Amino acid sequence: MAVDISDPAFIETLKRRERAGQKPSYLRLAIAVVLLIAYLVPFYYLFVTVFKTTDEYLRSSVLDLPTSLAPFWDNVVQAWTLGGMGRASINSMSYAVLGAGLATALAAGAAYGLTRLKLRSANAWFMLIFAGTLFPFQMFLVPLFFGFQRTGLINTWAGMVLVYTAICIPFPLLVLRGSFGAIAREIDEAARIEGASEWRVFASMILPNAKGPLIALFLIQFTFVWNDLLFSSILAGSPEVRSIMVALQALQGTYSSTGPNVVVTASLISSVPTVVLFIFLRRYFMSGLQLGT
Amino acid sequence: MRVSTLLASAAITAAGWTAASAQDVTFYYDKSGWDEGFAALIEGASEASGLDIAGQQQTPTDRYQAYIMSSIAGGATPAIFTWWNGKQLDSLVETGEIADLTALWDEAIEAGWFSEAERELFSVDGTPYAIPLNVARWPVLYNKDAFEAAGIEQPPQSWDELIAAADALKEAGYVPFNAPAVGGWMGFIWFSELMIRTDPDAFVGLTDGSVPYDGPEVQRAMEIWTDFYERGYFTDAREQDETRFMVNEEAAMYLIGEWTAGILANRGMEPGEQIGAFLLPPIDAETENSVIVEAAPIVFSADAMEEMPALMDAARYLMSPEAGNALGAANGIYSGNLMTDAPNAIVSDVNAIIAEDAPRSIVRWWEAVPPELQGDLVSQMNAFMLDPTEENAQRVMDDMQALNESYWAFQ
Amino acid sequence: MSAPLNPPISQAIRAEARKREIAARRRSGRVALLFIAPALGLVALFLLFPVVFNLGLSFTRWQRFSGLDEFGGLMNYQRLFMVPYFSDVVINTAMWVIGAITLPLAFGLGLALLLRGVPGEGLFKSLFFLPRVLAPAAVGTIWFYVYAPDGVINSLAGAAVGQDIDYGWLFESHTITPAIIMTFVWQTLGINMVLLLLGMAAIPRDPIEAAHVDGASSWQIFRHIVWPLLLPTVFVVTILNVIAGFTAFDLIWVMANGYPAQRSLSLAVYMYYETFSNSRWAFGAAIAVMLSALVILVSWALTVMQSRVEERIR
């Protein structure tokens, strides 16, 4: 179809269309706002509940606004002490920081070996490590429980760090293999000619060039470990090493006198680190999604 | 820089690995909320034996069982741990890993700490393999003020009086019975109570496969249970707070282990003052009077006992009145030792009732039933409580019998 | 290093150079292995070896205290089909997989189309994405009370119809699984939406604008231009959703543990239940093998379909 684009009539229709195209965008905005409000109702529930006492919770409707903000601290204190969340959050923080950190670092090392050095059948090595993610987690539970029990790693802090590190390696490796592969060859060739060791090339040439993906990967794996219930529920049952999610589940699952207000406060507490990271590092989270696909 | 922090953390990891402290003996248990009592028991046992005993709590219960069972399957039986009696103890002893405690029981009975009846609770084929952590009877705890408000002068002595009391309580604005279904196990409480009140022998038959879960005996119990629900005798089974309706005085009675008196005391209901206890009466005069008894054993590894003879001193201490009193003082738990002080008024009330009526002791359903069936069956009972209709009662009975049949066919 | 003085370069020198290059290559390979070793070691020890071990265990008679050293053949594999509530497990698993494939995608796509170009798109995206960073255990805990008899859903519905409702969504056998699936949808539609938006951003504008100029309707544009080009992304999202549906555990365990009876169990949760609540280790291992086979088969089939679609686009 031939159109004379300098024809004023045509430009006029285009402009009209554009304006018409903008108008529905306000309609869409209105729909989006309504949907968002419906979508956020559970958060509304969460925020009114953490400010209620157990008595108030049981007597009023769950949707009522709290009568005062004061009960919040008492709820936090109760969740913290009854659920043992203090200890549990330190545990989970150390599992998540170390597990995700070590995994990203080890995956970076492996990705360097696979992409920047002359390794024969590098692809086969990669497939071997990556094969670890083919299976659903259920496949690992019985052997890990039995193996941990046999070796004494069960209910130990070190055992948890090791298992989380191992689980978190394959995915960053997949991603970093791509990002390291995309870095120009000249960079490390030049450094090697100048006599830099492989370690130096890795640490000061390649790693700084992949800062974005490294941070994104750390965040994704941190969130995974912090949120994990499956592995920690079978491998760390004792109060000393129990994870935050196991503590939360114990608080919710027991037939105790803990009121819904306290349990809901505990789930808020258990969400603080990941939400804070998300708010401040949203850019990396979103770019992490791109890495994943 | 980043790398060196990571290396440092790796070093910390390695240090943590090797820092697993060396204890002589570990005492495993799953009882949460008894920390103080266990601390006292462990301290006393360490002193008595000269061994360095450390406590290790593991929860929840199913994970604890899994831990112990896989330890034994892997040839590493824990030296001391709590377990369950009945069929649970039978299958544990079958492994051949558990120490025979005949000599210790002889001593304890000699000293008047326990009677033959308790010994029986911890024996397999006549040989005692465990010592009591606690013994608990299952009475009905009731709110004294509610009874007064409803004009009930004394706890019901017969089935008719029970129905009359329940109706009077309803009239006075109370729900007669608090009956939660939380924690995944509470479904069996009313099921087994109604069975023993209508036919105690049939109840025992259920647990050894000789009585089916869909036969006339169970039908009868389920009919009463359904009828009680229709009459509005029970609280909403969906409530997550086990004792809420007792504490806020909406419900008047609570059929449960006597240890719950301690929980109610913590929530402001004083045993003896506000709370009393009675045994649910049998349905008619011909039916034998009985009481459900729950007994939590402590067992010892046979190998550990052989390696460390001092462990026997620890066992002796754990059976002693001092240990029983320590647990009673810390957590209000009754050890079953005849020479201990009753930790609260409920325990002494139940002691008096049992001394007077001499009911037949029946092992709690949870322990009496084959462990392989436990979880599957109890969740059916929970399902009934959530939908207490005639049709669902039939479905639950059919499902329970299907599970039961397939289990016994395998044996 | 001394350079050869007399040209031409002799055969020997060339051979020497090649040898040196091979040596360098070997050295580089050895260093590479050093870099790979820690990752490989951990993965082999904690992931690869357990897979093999799990497969072996599934053929033993191990349950409760014993049977680890007894060969049981296919016993555990047959056993699953004899479980009295096997049909419940199959139906629930099917609901989970079908629900996980269709619902987050449908809602995610709807939202993506709605939000594209809307003022404040970034904020909307973040807010819809937010539940995703919460732990399923925390989400399940909150939603447990949302669905409670005196919870949010009943309060809102009650206000709408003007009477009290105290329906126990998680206590009725026919609403428990759909209710938990809706929670799952609530948590995952955001990531579906974001991924689809990324896919849409990659679609070239020209054909769409040309179609616009030609007077094509929005639906026609979507149906004939956007959707085919978006299909690869849809497949990626679907693969992620299928795996999530098959293996969903935390939400079910937290929201439905034991209610009502086993009528809420999916295969993944049933595996955990048999293993860690009933101590039927070998049986649990066998269920895990079957679950893995299903997941791998389905995601492989989807991957093949995806690559076909991508080829067609090219």
mmCIF file of N, CA, C and O in Angstrom, chain A residues 58 98 101-102 105 145-146 149-150 153-155 157-158 161-162 199 207 233-234 237-240 242 255-257, chain B residues 2-3 6 9-10 12-13 16-17 56-59 63 66-67 70-71 73-74 182-183 185 240-242 244 267:
data_model
loop_
_atom_site.group_PDB
_atom_site.id
_atom_site.type_symbol
_atom_site.label_atom_id
_atom_site.label_comp_id
_atom_site.label_asym_id
_atom_site.label_seq_id
_atom_site.Cartn_x
_atom_site.Cartn_y
_atom_site.Cartn_z
ATOM 1 N N LEU A 58 -9.237 -11.612 67.529
ATOM 2 C CA LEU A 58 -10.312 -12.594 67.619
ATOM 3 C C LEU A 58 -11.678 -11.915 67.737
ATOM 4 O O LEU A 58 -12.686 -12.489 67.345
ATOM 5 N N LEU A 98 26.657 -17.117 52.997
ATOM 6 C CA LEU A 98 27.769 -18.006 52.666
ATOM 7 C C LEU A 98 27.421 -18.942 51.525
ATOM 8 O O LEU A 98 28.209 -19.137 50.607
ATOM 9 N N GLY A 101 27.084 -16.867 48.380
ATOM 10 C CA GLY A 101 28.386 -16.271 48.068
ATOM 11 C C GLY A 101 29.378 -17.309 47.568
ATOM 12 O O GLY A 101 29.985 -17.150 46.504
ATOM 13 N N LEU A 102 29.502 -18.405 48.323
ATOM 14 C CA LEU A 102 30.439 -19.457 47.912
ATOM 15 C C LEU A 102 30.033 -20.045 46.572
ATOM 16 O O LEU A 102 30.867 -20.281 45.700
ATOM 17 N N ALA A 105 30.858 -17.712 43.788
ATOM 18 C CA ALA A 105 32.308 -17.652 43.604
ATOM 19 C C ALA A 105 32.826 -18.930 42.936
ATOM 20 O O ALA A 105 33.609 -18.874 41.982
ATOM 21 N N PHE A 145 19.402 -36.928 53.473
ATOM 22 C CA PHE A 145 19.049 -37.172 54.878
ATOM 23 C C PHE A 145 19.872 -38.328 55.426
ATOM 24 O O PHE A 145 20.476 -38.227 56.496
ATOM 25 N N PHE A 146 19.920 -39.410 54.657
ATOM 26 C CA PHE A 146 20.639 -40.591 55.123
ATOM 27 C C PHE A 146 22.141 -40.325 55.200
ATOM 28 O O PHE A 146 22.787 -40.640 56.196
ATOM 29 N N GLN A 149 22.955 -37.996 58.011
ATOM 30 C CA GLN A 149 22.774 -38.689 59.278
ATOM 31 C C GLN A 149 23.983 -39.587 59.538
ATOM 32 O O GLN A 149 24.513 -39.642 60.634
ATOM 33 N N ARG A 150 24.452 -40.257 58.485
ATOM 34 C CA ARG A 150 25.554 -41.197 58.620
ATOM 35 C C ARG A 150 26.869 -40.500 58.922
ATOM 36 O O ARG A 150 27.687 -40.973 59.697
ATOM 37 N N LEU A 153 26.784 -34.931 59.615
ATOM 38 C CA LEU A 153 26.596 -33.556 59.142
ATOM 39 C C LEU A 153 25.197 -33.048 59.470
ATOM 40 O O LEU A 153 24.927 -31.846 59.396
ATOM 41 N N ILE A 154 24.307 -33.970 59.804
ATOM 42 C CA ILE A 154 22.935 -33.558 60.069
ATOM 43 C C ILE A 154 22.911 -32.653 61.305
ATOM 44 O O ILE A 154 23.712 -32.830 62.225
ATOM 45 N N ASN A 155 22.038 -31.659 61.277
ATOM 46 C CA ASN A 155 21.934 -30.730 62.393
ATOM 47 C C ASN A 155 23.231 -29.988 62.663
ATOM 48 O O ASN A 155 23.519 -29.623 63.794
ATOM 49 N N TRP A 157 25.785 -26.706 61.367
ATOM 50 C CA TRP A 157 25.807 -25.471 60.608
ATOM 51 C C TRP A 157 26.605 -25.672 59.318
ATOM 52 O O TRP A 157 26.185 -25.272 58.238
ATOM 53 N N ALA A 158 27.743 -26.342 59.437
ATOM 54 C CA ALA A 158 28.604 -26.539 58.270
ATOM 55 C C ALA A 158 27.898 -27.374 57.211
ATOM 56 O O ALA A 158 28.003 -27.097 56.007
ATOM 57 N N VAL A 161 25.582 -25.145 55.234
ATOM 58 C CA VAL A 161 26.283 -24.258 54.302
ATOM 59 C C VAL A 161 26.744 -25.048 53.075
ATOM 60 O O VAL A 161 26.584 -24.609 51.930
ATOM 61 N N LEU A 162 27.279 -26.246 53.320
ATOM 62 C CA LEU A 162 27.775 -27.049 52.202
ATOM 63 C C LEU A 162 26.663 -27.434 51.242
ATOM 64 O O LEU A 162 26.800 -27.332 50.027
ATOM 65 N N TRP A 199 45.146 -16.820 38.097
ATOM 66 C CA TRP A 199 44.340 -16.315 39.210
ATOM 67 C C TRP A 199 44.122 -14.818 39.077
ATOM 68 O O TRP A 199 43.035 -14.299 39.259
ATOM 69 N N LEU A 207 36.377 -11.163 36.497
ATOM 70 C CA LEU A 207 35.325 -10.914 37.492
ATOM 71 C C LEU A 207 34.766 -9.486 37.427
ATOM 72 O O LEU A 207 33.553 -9.311 37.385
ATOM 73 N N SER A 233 14.175 -28.262 56.541
ATOM 74 C CA SER A 233 13.258 -28.992 57.420
ATOM 75 C C SER A 233 13.719 -30.425 57.648
ATOM 76 O O SER A 233 13.419 -31.006 58.675
ATOM 77 N N ILE A 234 14.432 -31.007 56.702
ATOM 78 C CA ILE A 234 14.872 -32.383 56.952
ATOM 79 C C ILE A 234 16.305 -32.469 57.472
ATOM 80 O O ILE A 234 16.648 -33.417 58.151
ATOM 81 N N GLY A 237 16.940 -29.985 62.105
ATOM 82 C CA GLY A 237 15.758 -29.981 62.953
ATOM 83 C C GLY A 237 15.996 -29.468 64.365
ATOM 84 O O GLY A 237 15.045 -29.170 65.073
ATOM 85 N N SER A 238 17.257 -29.353 64.763
ATOM 86 C CA SER A 238 17.482 -28.955 66.148
ATOM 87 C C SER A 238 17.438 -27.429 66.263
ATOM 88 O O SER A 238 17.773 -26.719 65.315
ATOM 89 N N PRO A 239 17.006 -26.931 67.417
ATOM 90 C CA PRO A 239 16.802 -25.486 67.569
ATOM 91 C C PRO A 239 18.055 -24.660 67.269
ATOM 92 O O PRO A 239 17.949 -23.528 66.815
ATOM 93 N N GLU A 240 19.239 -25.232 67.479
ATOM 94 C CA GLU A 240 20.470 -24.447 67.312
ATOM 95 C C GLU A 240 20.731 -24.102 65.853
ATOM 96 O O GLU A 240 21.353 -23.089 65.560
ATOM 97 N N ARG A 242 18.326 -24.501 63.246
ATOM 98 C CA ARG A 242 17.101 -24.443 62.442
ATOM 99 C C ARG A 242 17.018 -23.138 61.664
ATOM 100 O O ARG A 242 17.499 -22.099 62.104
ATOM 101 N N TYR A 255 0.131 -26.589 67.873
ATOM 102 C CA TYR A 255 -1.186 -26.345 68.426
ATOM 103 C C TYR A 255 -0.999 -25.539 69.710
ATOM 104 O O TYR A 255 -1.434 -25.896 70.782
ATOM 105 N N SER A 256 -0.283 -24.419 69.536
ATOM 106 C CA SER A 256 0.033 -23.639 70.724
ATOM 107 C C SER A 256 -0.950 -22.495 70.850
ATOM 108 O O SER A 256 -1.878 -22.351 70.074
ATOM 109 N N SER A 257 -0.721 -21.668 71.821
ATOM 110 C CA SER A 257 -1.624 -20.552 72.048
ATOM 111 C C SER A 257 -1.192 -19.306 71.284
ATOM 112 O O SER A 257 -1.681 -18.230 71.535
ATOM 113 N N ARG B 2 37.158 -9.305 47.353
ATOM 114 C CA ARG B 2 35.955 -10.109 47.470
ATOM 115 C C ARG B 2 36.321 -11.574 47.684
ATOM 116 O O ARG B 2 35.764 -12.255 48.525
ATOM 117 N N VAL B 3 37.339 -11.974 46.886
ATOM 118 C CA VAL B 3 37.760 -13.365 46.947
ATOM 119 C C VAL B 3 38.306 -13.719 48.327
ATOM 120 O O VAL B 3 38.021 -14.780 48.875
ATOM 121 N N LEU B 6 35.703 -14.368 50.751
ATOM 122 C CA LEU B 6 35.117 -15.684 50.525
ATOM 123 C C LEU B 6 36.025 -16.778 51.076
ATOM 124 O O LEU B 6 35.573 -17.732 51.693
ATOM 125 N N SER B 9 35.610 -16.908 54.672
ATOM 126 C CA SER B 9 34.401 -17.601 55.114
ATOM 127 C C SER B 9 34.519 -19.103 54.918
ATOM 128 O O SER B 9 33.992 -19.889 55.698
ATOM 129 N N ALA B 10 35.234 -19.501 53.867
ATOM 130 C CA ALA B 10 35.464 -20.929 53.675
ATOM 131 C C ALA B 10 36.233 -21.505 54.857
ATOM 132 O O ALA B 10 35.948 -22.607 55.334
ATOM 133 N N ILE B 12 36.187 -20.349 57.861
ATOM 134 C CA ILE B 12 35.275 -20.435 59.001
ATOM 135 C C ILE B 12 34.418 -21.700 58.884
ATOM 136 O O ILE B 12 34.188 -22.410 59.853
ATOM 137 N N THR B 13 33.980 -21.959 57.650
ATOM 138 C CA THR B 13 33.194 -23.160 57.407
ATOM 139 C C THR B 13 33.949 -24.400 57.871
ATOM 140 O O THR B 13 33.429 -25.246 58.588
ATOM 141 N N GLY B 16 34.061 -24.633 61.548
ATOM 142 C CA GLY B 16 32.787 -25.076 62.092
ATOM 143 C C GLY B 16 32.631 -26.573 61.958
ATOM 144 O O GLY B 16 32.072 -27.250 62.808
ATOM 145 N N TRP B 17 33.158 -27.075 60.862
ATOM 146 C CA TRP B 17 33.085 -28.503 60.560
ATOM 147 C C TRP B 17 33.737 -29.324 61.665
ATOM 148 O O TRP B 17 33.211 -30.330 62.107
ATOM 149 N N GLN B 56 19.672 -33.181 73.337
ATOM 150 C CA GLN B 56 19.503 -32.739 71.953
ATOM 151 C C GLN B 56 18.024 -32.853 71.590
ATOM 152 O O GLN B 56 17.489 -33.947 71.473
ATOM 153 N N GLN B 57 17.401 -31.688 71.449
ATOM 154 C CA GLN B 57 15.992 -31.711 71.093
ATOM 155 C C GLN B 57 15.843 -31.674 69.581
ATOM 156 O O GLN B 57 16.577 -30.990 68.893
ATOM 157 N N GLN B 58 14.899 -32.457 69.073
ATOM 158 C CA GLN B 58 14.630 -32.426 67.641
ATOM 159 C C GLN B 58 13.122 -32.457 67.425
ATOM 160 O O GLN B 58 12.437 -33.330 67.955
ATOM 161 N N THR B 59 12.609 -31.511 66.642
ATOM 162 C CA THR B 59 11.184 -31.469 66.369
ATOM 163 C C THR B 59 10.976 -31.276 64.870
ATOM 164 O O THR B 59 11.917 -30.897 64.184
ATOM 165 N N ARG B 63 9.718 -35.964 62.190
ATOM 166 C CA ARG B 63 11.115 -35.838 61.779
ATOM 167 C C ARG B 63 12.036 -36.456 62.814
ATOM 168 O O ARG B 63 13.058 -37.043 62.500
ATOM 169 N N ALA B 66 11.947 -40.117 62.275
ATOM 170 C CA ALA B 66 12.736 -40.419 61.088
ATOM 171 C C ALA B 66 14.226 -40.432 61.433
ATOM 172 O O ALA B 66 14.968 -41.315 61.004
ATOM 173 N N TYR B 67 14.614 -39.461 62.241
ATOM 174 C CA TYR B 67 16.027 -39.355 62.616
ATOM 175 C C TYR B 67 16.486 -40.589 63.396
ATOM 176 O O TYR B 67 17.514 -41.197 63.101
ATOM 177 N N SER B 70 16.409 -43.803 61.124
ATOM 178 C CA SER B 70 17.485 -43.921 60.149
ATOM 179 C C SER B 70 18.825 -44.096 60.857
ATOM 180 O O SER B 70 19.727 -44.732 60.317
ATOM 181 N N SER B 71 18.944 -43.557 62.076
ATOM 182 C CA SER B 71 20.184 -43.794 62.839
ATOM 183 C C SER B 71 20.350 -45.279 63.105
ATOM 184 O O SER B 71 21.429 -45.834 62.946
ATOM 185 N N ALA B 73 18.859 -47.790 61.490
ATOM 186 C CA ALA B 73 19.068 -48.506 60.228
ATOM 187 C C ALA B 73 20.519 -48.374 59.782
ATOM 188 O O ALA B 73 21.081 -49.283 59.185
ATOM 189 N N GLY B 74 21.139 -47.244 60.084
ATOM 190 C CA GLY B 74 22.522 -47.026 59.708
ATOM 191 C C GLY B 74 23.523 -47.547 60.735
ATOM 192 O O GLY B 74 24.700 -47.279 60.631
ATOM 193 N N VAL B 182 -6.103 -29.956 65.748
ATOM 194 C CA VAL B 182 -4.839 -29.387 65.271
ATOM 195 C C VAL B 182 -3.674 -30.351 65.441
ATOM 196 O O VAL B 182 -3.776 -31.354 66.135
ATOM 197 N N GLY B 183 -2.578 -30.007 64.791
ATOM 198 C CA GLY B 183 -1.353 -30.770 64.968
ATOM 199 C C GLY B 183 -1.356 -32.105 64.254
ATOM 200 O O GLY B 183 -0.395 -32.855 64.325
ATOM 201 N N TRP B 185 -2.859 -34.868 64.837
ATOM 202 C CA TRP B 185 -3.009 -36.146 65.544
ATOM 203 C C TRP B 185 -4.247 -36.225 66.426
ATOM 204 O O TRP B 185 -4.596 -37.289 66.940
ATOM 205 N N GLN B 240 -7.446 -23.251 65.439
ATOM 206 C CA GLN B 240 -6.035 -23.626 65.474
ATOM 207 C C GLN B 240 -5.427 -23.558 66.872
ATOM 208 O O GLN B 240 -4.386 -24.145 67.131
ATOM 209 N N ASP B 241 -6.065 -22.828 67.756
ATOM 210 C CA ASP B 241 -5.530 -22.699 69.109
ATOM 211 C C ASP B 241 -6.213 -23.761 69.985
ATOM 212 O O ASP B 241 -7.391 -23.658 70.292
ATOM 213 N N GLU B 242 -5.406 -24.749 70.344
ATOM 214 C CA GLU B 242 -5.932 -25.935 71.015
ATOM 215 C C GLU B 242 -6.792 -25.622 72.232
ATOM 216 O O GLU B 242 -7.856 -26.201 72.424
ATOM 217 N N ARG B 244 -7.963 -22.553 73.211
ATOM 218 C CA ARG B 244 -8.627 -21.238 73.204
ATOM 219 C C ARG B 244 -10.017 -21.274 73.840
ATOM 220 O O ARG B 244 -10.345 -20.447 74.686
ATOM 221 N N ARG B 267 -1.979 -20.615 81.254
ATOM 222 C CA ARG B 267 -2.854 -19.614 80.646
ATOM 223 C C ARG B 267 -3.896 -19.104 81.641
ATOM 224 O O ARG B 267 -4.927 -18.581 81.257
#
